[in-house]
């Protein structure tokens, strides 16, 4: 089972309680080996200052959340998304991230054209990849659970993400998040297909039954129905050797708790049920 030094704190897990500098100091205090910032908190802190603090505390950066959101209703919107993704790549480089995580976007406002959204996503990743390759930053497509297809990500399976990786070539892989993918009967086969080269990130939390909010009711590992050790064994057997990133959106529970208690619980659960 992963010890604290193999764990990465996705800062969304304590996003209402702590700033990024507080998260960095908290990880160091608890012996957590890595961190995954979100861009809003990164900008709030200042990218250079964050990079300095992360280095000073000896933390790895398992990923930067997030780029993506490519589909738009018009050319200006699509260009704005590309510009934003280029900036995200630069920010990921500045903090030494292992990858830039992409939540690719769903349907543009007013659209029902899912096929076109898929096309826009592939086009946007391809254009961002040209730049990301030039600066050596891997892009990690994170397939989201199908309930987010309309508004957050129209890539909802590992198979679809890997089809896009195959079409685009080197420099792009996947983020496997157990919350989004645990239900997929093809999961093991697609993880094996990805292999070490495409497995860029591994995110954990748990699926609560019942889930009371589509976005903000994710569970602490061990409190839900996902067989996390089994999935971790599959990704590791297939070559993933990165950090175990804990990412919990929990408005009514973990976001209301003392963040030091949250981090202690994360470590205890990683050692016991991940
Ligand atoms: Zn995730």
Tab-separated table of C-alpha atoms and ligand atoms in Angstrom:
chain	number	residue	atom	x	y	z
A	1	UNK	CA	0.000	0.000	0.000
A	2	UNK	CA	1.316	3.491	-0.828
A	3	UNK	CA	3.059	5.391	1.963
A	4	UNK	CA	2.885	9.192	2.239
A	5	UNK	CA	5.962	9.762	0.102
A	6	UNK	CA	4.201	8.084	-2.874
A	7	UNK	CA	1.079	10.228	-2.415
A	8	UNK	CA	0.278	13.443	-4.265
A	9	UNK	CA	-2.171	15.948	-2.846
A	10	UNK	CA	-4.425	17.376	-5.528
A	11	UNK	CA	-5.109	20.749	-3.966
A	12	UNK	CA	-8.804	20.492	-4.855
A	13	UNK	CA	-9.034	18.117	-1.883
A	14	UNK	CA	-8.641	21.054	0.530
A	15	UNK	CA	-9.521	23.840	-1.867
A	16	UNK	CA	-11.898	25.723	0.418
A	17	UNK	CA	-9.561	25.596	3.417
A	18	UNK	CA	-6.052	26.271	2.094
A	19	UNK	CA	-4.191	28.476	-0.374
A	20	UNK	CA	-1.489	26.856	-2.509
A	21	UNK	CA	1.336	27.943	-0.147
A	22	UNK	CA	-0.608	26.397	2.739
A	23	UNK	CA	-1.036	23.181	0.709
A	24	UNK	CA	2.695	23.069	-0.064
A	25	UNK	CA	3.614	23.564	3.584
A	26	UNK	CA	0.945	21.046	4.626
A	27	UNK	CA	2.329	18.366	2.287
A	28	UNK	CA	5.824	18.916	3.646
A	29	UNK	CA	4.549	18.770	7.233
A	30	UNK	CA	2.746	15.465	6.628
A	31	UNK	CA	5.510	13.875	4.566
A	32	UNK	CA	3.420	13.826	1.383
A	33	UNK	CA	5.795	13.520	-1.576
A	34	UNK	CA	3.992	15.375	-4.338
A	35	UNK	CA	1.364	17.977	-5.137
A	36	UNK	CA	-1.020	18.728	-8.009
A	37	UNK	CA	-2.049	22.390	-8.156
A	38	UNK	CA	-5.012	23.895	-9.947
A	39	UNK	CA	-4.313	26.925	-12.070
A	40	UNK	CA	-6.546	29.330	-10.157
A	41	UNK	CA	-4.582	28.792	-6.958
A	42	UNK	CA	-1.316	28.771	-8.891
A	43	UNK	CA	-2.022	32.199	-10.368
A	44	UNK	CA	-3.253	33.491	-7.015
A	45	UNK	CA	0.079	32.471	-5.456
A	46	UNK	CA	2.167	33.572	-8.435
A	47	UNK	CA	3.694	30.945	-10.714
A	48	UNK	CA	7.330	31.790	-9.917
A	49	UNK	CA	6.701	31.934	-6.190
A	50	UNK	CA	4.879	28.589	-6.321
A	51	UNK	CA	7.719	27.009	-8.303
A	52	UNK	CA	10.220	28.270	-5.731
A	53	UNK	CA	8.164	26.999	-2.775
A	54	UNK	CA	7.583	23.576	-4.360
A	55	UNK	CA	11.310	23.206	-5.015
A	56	UNK	CA	12.267	24.464	-1.545
A	57	UNK	CA	10.006	21.846	0.047
A	58	UNK	CA	11.320	19.080	-2.218
A	59	UNK	CA	7.900	18.169	-3.636
A	60	UNK	CA	7.258	16.526	-6.988
A	61	UNK	CA	4.389	17.860	-9.124
A	62	UNK	CA	2.277	14.961	-10.367
A	63	UNK	CA	0.309	17.194	-12.718
A	64	UNK	CA	-1.147	20.637	-13.292
A	65	UNK	CA	-4.956	20.895	-13.423
A	66	UNK	CA	-5.972	21.778	-15.958
A	67	UNK	CA	-5.981	22.632	-19.643
A	68	UNK	CA	-8.637	21.633	-22.146
A	69	UNK	CA	-12.150	23.052	-22.619
A	70	UNK	CA	-11.507	23.193	-26.366
A	71	UNK	CA	-14.969	23.260	-28.025
A	72	UNK	CA	-16.492	26.674	-28.619
A	73	UNK	CA	-19.349	28.117	-30.641
A	74	UNK	CA	-17.123	30.220	-32.899
A	75	UNK	CA	-13.562	30.663	-34.139
A	76	UNK	CA	-12.769	33.376	-31.598
A	77	UNK	CA	-13.799	31.067	-28.783
A	78	UNK	CA	-11.700	28.226	-30.144
A	79	UNK	CA	-8.684	30.506	-30.458
A	80	UNK	CA	-9.150	31.777	-26.892
A	81	UNK	CA	-9.106	28.168	-25.710
A	82	UNK	CA	-5.895	27.473	-27.634
A	83	UNK	CA	-4.264	30.573	-26.159
A	84	UNK	CA	-5.315	29.503	-22.677
A	85	UNK	CA	-3.912	26.010	-23.212
A	86	UNK	CA	-0.595	27.405	-24.408
A	87	UNK	CA	-0.411	29.425	-21.188
A	88	UNK	CA	-1.279	26.278	-19.190
A	89	UNK	CA	1.594	24.414	-20.855
A	90	UNK	CA	3.975	27.215	-19.874
A	91	UNK	CA	2.696	27.137	-16.288
A	92	UNK	CA	3.149	23.363	-16.136
A	93	UNK	CA	6.735	23.735	-17.348
A	94	UNK	CA	7.408	26.504	-14.811
A	95	UNK	CA	6.470	24.305	-11.855
A	96	UNK	CA	8.087	21.141	-13.214
A	97	UNK	CA	4.815	19.227	-13.587
A	98	UNK	CA	4.926	15.621	-14.775
A	99	UNK	CA	2.055	16.446	-17.138
A	100	UNK	CA	-0.646	18.960	-17.957
A	101	UNK	CA	-4.030	17.348	-17.298
A	102	UNK	CA	-6.659	18.037	-19.973
A	103	UNK	CA	-10.379	18.141	-19.214
A	104	UNK	CA	-11.324	18.524	-22.820
A	105	UNK	CA	-14.730	20.234	-22.728
A	106	UNK	CA	-18.229	19.262	-23.799
A	107	UNK	CA	-20.835	20.752	-26.093
A	108	UNK	CA	-20.576	24.456	-26.942
A	109	UNK	CA	-23.510	26.481	-25.586
A	110	UNK	CA	-26.619	25.794	-27.635
A	111	UNK	CA	-25.115	22.878	-29.568
A	112	UNK	CA	-26.358	19.304	-29.801
A	113	UNK	CA	-23.591	18.305	-32.208
A	114	UNK	CA	-21.546	15.802	-30.207
A	115	UNK	CA	-19.700	14.590	-33.302
A	116	UNK	CA	-18.495	18.124	-33.959
A	117	UNK	CA	-17.484	18.510	-30.297
A	118	UNK	CA	-15.338	15.368	-30.630
A	119	UNK	CA	-13.739	16.808	-33.755
A	120	UNK	CA	-13.060	20.152	-32.049
A	121	UNK	CA	-11.483	18.365	-29.083
A	122	UNK	CA	-9.126	16.333	-31.238
A	123	UNK	CA	-8.196	19.430	-33.231
A	124	UNK	CA	-7.566	21.457	-30.056
A	125	UNK	CA	-5.422	18.770	-28.444
A	126	UNK	CA	-3.445	18.395	-31.672
A	127	UNK	CA	-2.700	22.124	-31.894
A	128	UNK	CA	-1.777	22.313	-28.201
A	129	UNK	CA	0.401	19.239	-28.613
A	130	UNK	CA	2.509	20.938	-31.284
A	131	UNK	CA	3.513	23.517	-28.699
A	132	UNK	CA	3.682	21.127	-25.721
A	133	UNK	CA	6.094	18.866	-27.608
A	134	UNK	CA	8.352	21.821	-28.371
A	135	UNK	CA	8.764	22.541	-24.652
A	136	UNK	CA	8.718	18.899	-23.508
A	137	UNK	CA	5.464	18.950	-21.538
A	138	UNK	CA	3.359	15.745	-21.790
A	139	UNK	CA	-0.411	16.222	-22.151
A	140	UNK	CA	-2.649	13.860	-20.157
A	141	UNK	CA	-6.206	13.459	-21.440
A	142	UNK	CA	-8.457	12.739	-18.457
A	143	UNK	CA	-11.618	10.904	-19.536
A	144	UNK	CA	-14.497	11.965	-17.283
A	145	UNK	CA	-17.530	9.929	-16.239
A	146	UNK	CA	-20.261	10.096	-18.937
A	147	UNK	CA	-22.470	12.252	-16.698
A	148	UNK	CA	-20.142	15.147	-17.597
A	149	UNK	CA	-20.326	14.660	-21.373
A	150	UNK	CA	-22.390	17.792	-22.006
A	151	UNK	CA	-20.607	20.354	-19.893
A	152	UNK	CA	-17.101	19.174	-18.975
A	153	UNK	CA	-15.733	16.412	-21.162
A	154	UNK	CA	-17.059	14.594	-24.211
A	155	UNK	CA	-14.233	12.053	-23.805
A	156	UNK	CA	-15.725	9.577	-21.364
A	157	UNK	CA	-13.825	6.337	-21.803
A	158	UNK	CA	-10.193	5.347	-21.756
A	159	UNK	CA	-10.732	3.739	-25.152
A	160	UNK	CA	-11.796	7.065	-26.712
A	161	UNK	CA	-8.881	8.904	-25.080
A	162	UNK	CA	-6.407	6.316	-26.362
A	163	UNK	CA	-7.903	6.444	-29.864
A	164	UNK	CA	-7.078	10.166	-29.861
A	165	UNK	CA	-3.585	9.476	-28.494
A	166	UNK	CA	-3.025	6.976	-31.298
A	167	UNK	CA	-4.183	9.505	-33.874
A	168	UNK	CA	-1.912	12.257	-32.531
A	169	UNK	CA	1.264	10.354	-31.706
A	170	UNK	CA	3.937	11.038	-29.123
A	171	UNK	CA	3.650	13.510	-26.263
A	172	UNK	CA	0.064	12.780	-25.269
A	173	UNK	CA	-1.245	10.165	-22.845
A	174	UNK	CA	-3.958	9.671	-20.269
A	175	UNK	CA	-4.823	10.412	-16.664
A	176	UNK	CA	-6.623	7.417	-15.140
A	177	UNK	CA	-9.024	8.617	-12.444
A	178	UNK	CA	-10.787	5.752	-10.670
A	179	UNK	CA	-13.832	7.968	-10.014
A	180	UNK	CA	-14.440	8.421	-13.725
A	181	UNK	CA	-13.462	4.991	-15.028
A	182	UNK	CA	-14.180	2.337	-12.381
A	183	UNK	CA	-17.476	1.283	-14.001
A	184	UNK	CA	-16.007	0.502	-17.444
A	185	UNK	CA	-15.911	-3.249	-18.266
A	186	UNK	CA	-13.066	-2.490	-20.705
A	187	UNK	CA	-10.935	-0.743	-18.092
A	188	UNK	CA	-8.243	-3.402	-17.638
A	189	UNK	CA	-7.892	-3.975	-21.374
A	190	UNK	CA	-7.566	-0.256	-22.078
A	191	UNK	CA	-5.031	0.286	-19.270
A	192	UNK	CA	-2.957	-2.514	-20.793
A	193	UNK	CA	-3.322	-0.863	-24.199
A	194	UNK	CA	-2.074	2.443	-22.752
A	195	UNK	CA	1.064	0.940	-21.249
A	196	UNK	CA	3.820	2.792	-19.472
A	197	UNK	CA	4.257	5.349	-22.244
A	198	UNK	CA	0.651	6.624	-22.105
A	199	UNK	CA	-0.129	6.192	-18.377
A	200	UNK	CA	0.805	9.675	-17.164
A	201	UNK	CA	-1.286	10.123	-14.005
A	202	UNK	CA	-3.379	8.082	-11.559
A	203	UNK	CA	-6.082	9.821	-9.517
A	204	UNK	CA	-7.966	8.290	-6.600
A	205	UNK	CA	-11.038	9.031	-4.482
A	206	UNK	CA	-14.178	6.910	-4.060
A	207	UNK	CA	-17.697	6.550	-5.470
A	208	UNK	CA	-20.259	7.040	-2.731
A	209	UNK	CA	-23.619	5.264	-2.764
A	210	UNK	CA	-25.774	7.236	-3.007
A	211	UNK	CA	-23.929	10.135	-4.636
A	212	UNK	CA	-25.856	13.288	-3.787
A	213	UNK	CA	-24.128	15.788	-6.093
A	214	UNK	CA	-22.785	15.127	-9.583
A	215	UNK	CA	-19.660	17.211	-9.031
A	216	UNK	CA	-19.017	17.836	-5.372
A	217	UNK	CA	-19.788	14.588	-3.559
A	218	UNK	CA	-16.721	12.447	-4.091
A	219	UNK	CA	-15.722	10.119	-1.301
A	220	UNK	CA	-12.553	9.491	0.677
A	221	UNK	CA	-10.854	6.274	-0.392
A	222	UNK	CA	-12.469	3.379	1.463
A	223	UNK	CA	-15.851	5.079	1.936
A	224	UNK	CA	-17.347	3.947	-1.378
A	225	UNK	CA	-17.565	1.036	-3.798
A	226	UNK	CA	-14.431	1.310	-5.957
A	227	UNK	CA	-11.910	-1.520	-5.623
A	228	UNK	CA	-8.983	0.900	-5.692
A	229	UNK	CA	-6.177	-1.579	-4.860
A	230	UNK	CA	-7.257	-3.740	-7.782
A	231	UNK	CA	-7.166	-0.834	-10.252
A	232	UNK	CA	-3.864	0.430	-8.827
A	233	UNK	CA	-2.397	-3.040	-9.352
A	234	UNK	CA	-3.554	-2.975	-12.975
A	235	UNK	CA	-1.968	0.429	-13.726
A	236	UNK	CA	1.249	-0.512	-11.935
A	237	UNK	CA	1.456	-3.919	-13.624
A	238	UNK	CA	1.226	-2.042	-16.898
A	239	UNK	CA	4.131	0.243	-16.081
A	240	UNK	CA	2.748	3.233	-14.166
A	241	UNK	CA	5.308	4.242	-11.535
A	242	UNK	CA	4.157	7.780	-10.730
A	243	UNK	CA	2.483	9.315	-7.711
A	244	UNK	CA	-0.897	8.252	-6.319
A	245	UNK	CA	-2.819	11.521	-6.650
A	246	UNK	CA	-5.676	12.042	-4.215
A	247	UNK	CA	-8.379	14.307	-5.661
A	248	UNK	CA	-11.574	14.695	-3.629
A	249	UNK	CA	-14.291	17.257	-4.406
A	250	UNK	CA	-16.452	17.121	-1.290
A	251	UNK	CA	-18.383	20.310	-0.579
A	252	UNK	CA	-20.416	19.037	2.369
A	253	UNK	CA	-17.874	16.809	4.039
A	254	UNK	CA	-14.113	16.999	3.515
A	255	UNK	CA	-14.146	20.664	2.456
A	256	UNK	CA	-15.663	21.502	5.847
A	257	UNK	CA	-13.032	19.646	7.903
A	258	UNK	CA	-9.744	20.721	9.457
A	259	UNK	CA	-7.305	20.338	6.528
A	260	UNK	CA	-4.617	18.744	8.702
A	261	UNK	CA	-7.189	16.095	9.627
A	262	UNK	CA	-8.007	15.655	5.923
A	263	UNK	CA	-4.331	15.106	5.056
A	264	UNK	CA	-3.838	12.686	7.951
A	265	UNK	CA	-6.919	10.759	6.774
A	266	UNK	CA	-5.647	10.729	3.173
A	267	UNK	CA	-2.357	9.204	4.304
A	268	UNK	CA	-4.016	6.650	6.576
A	269	UNK	CA	-6.440	5.558	3.827
A	270	UNK	CA	-3.681	5.368	1.196
A	271	UNK	CA	-1.729	3.069	3.475
A	272	UNK	CA	-4.779	0.909	4.209
A	273	UNK	CA	-7.250	0.873	1.298
A	274	UNK	CA	-5.433	2.137	-1.815
B	1	LIG	ZN1	-8.909	13.417	-11.748
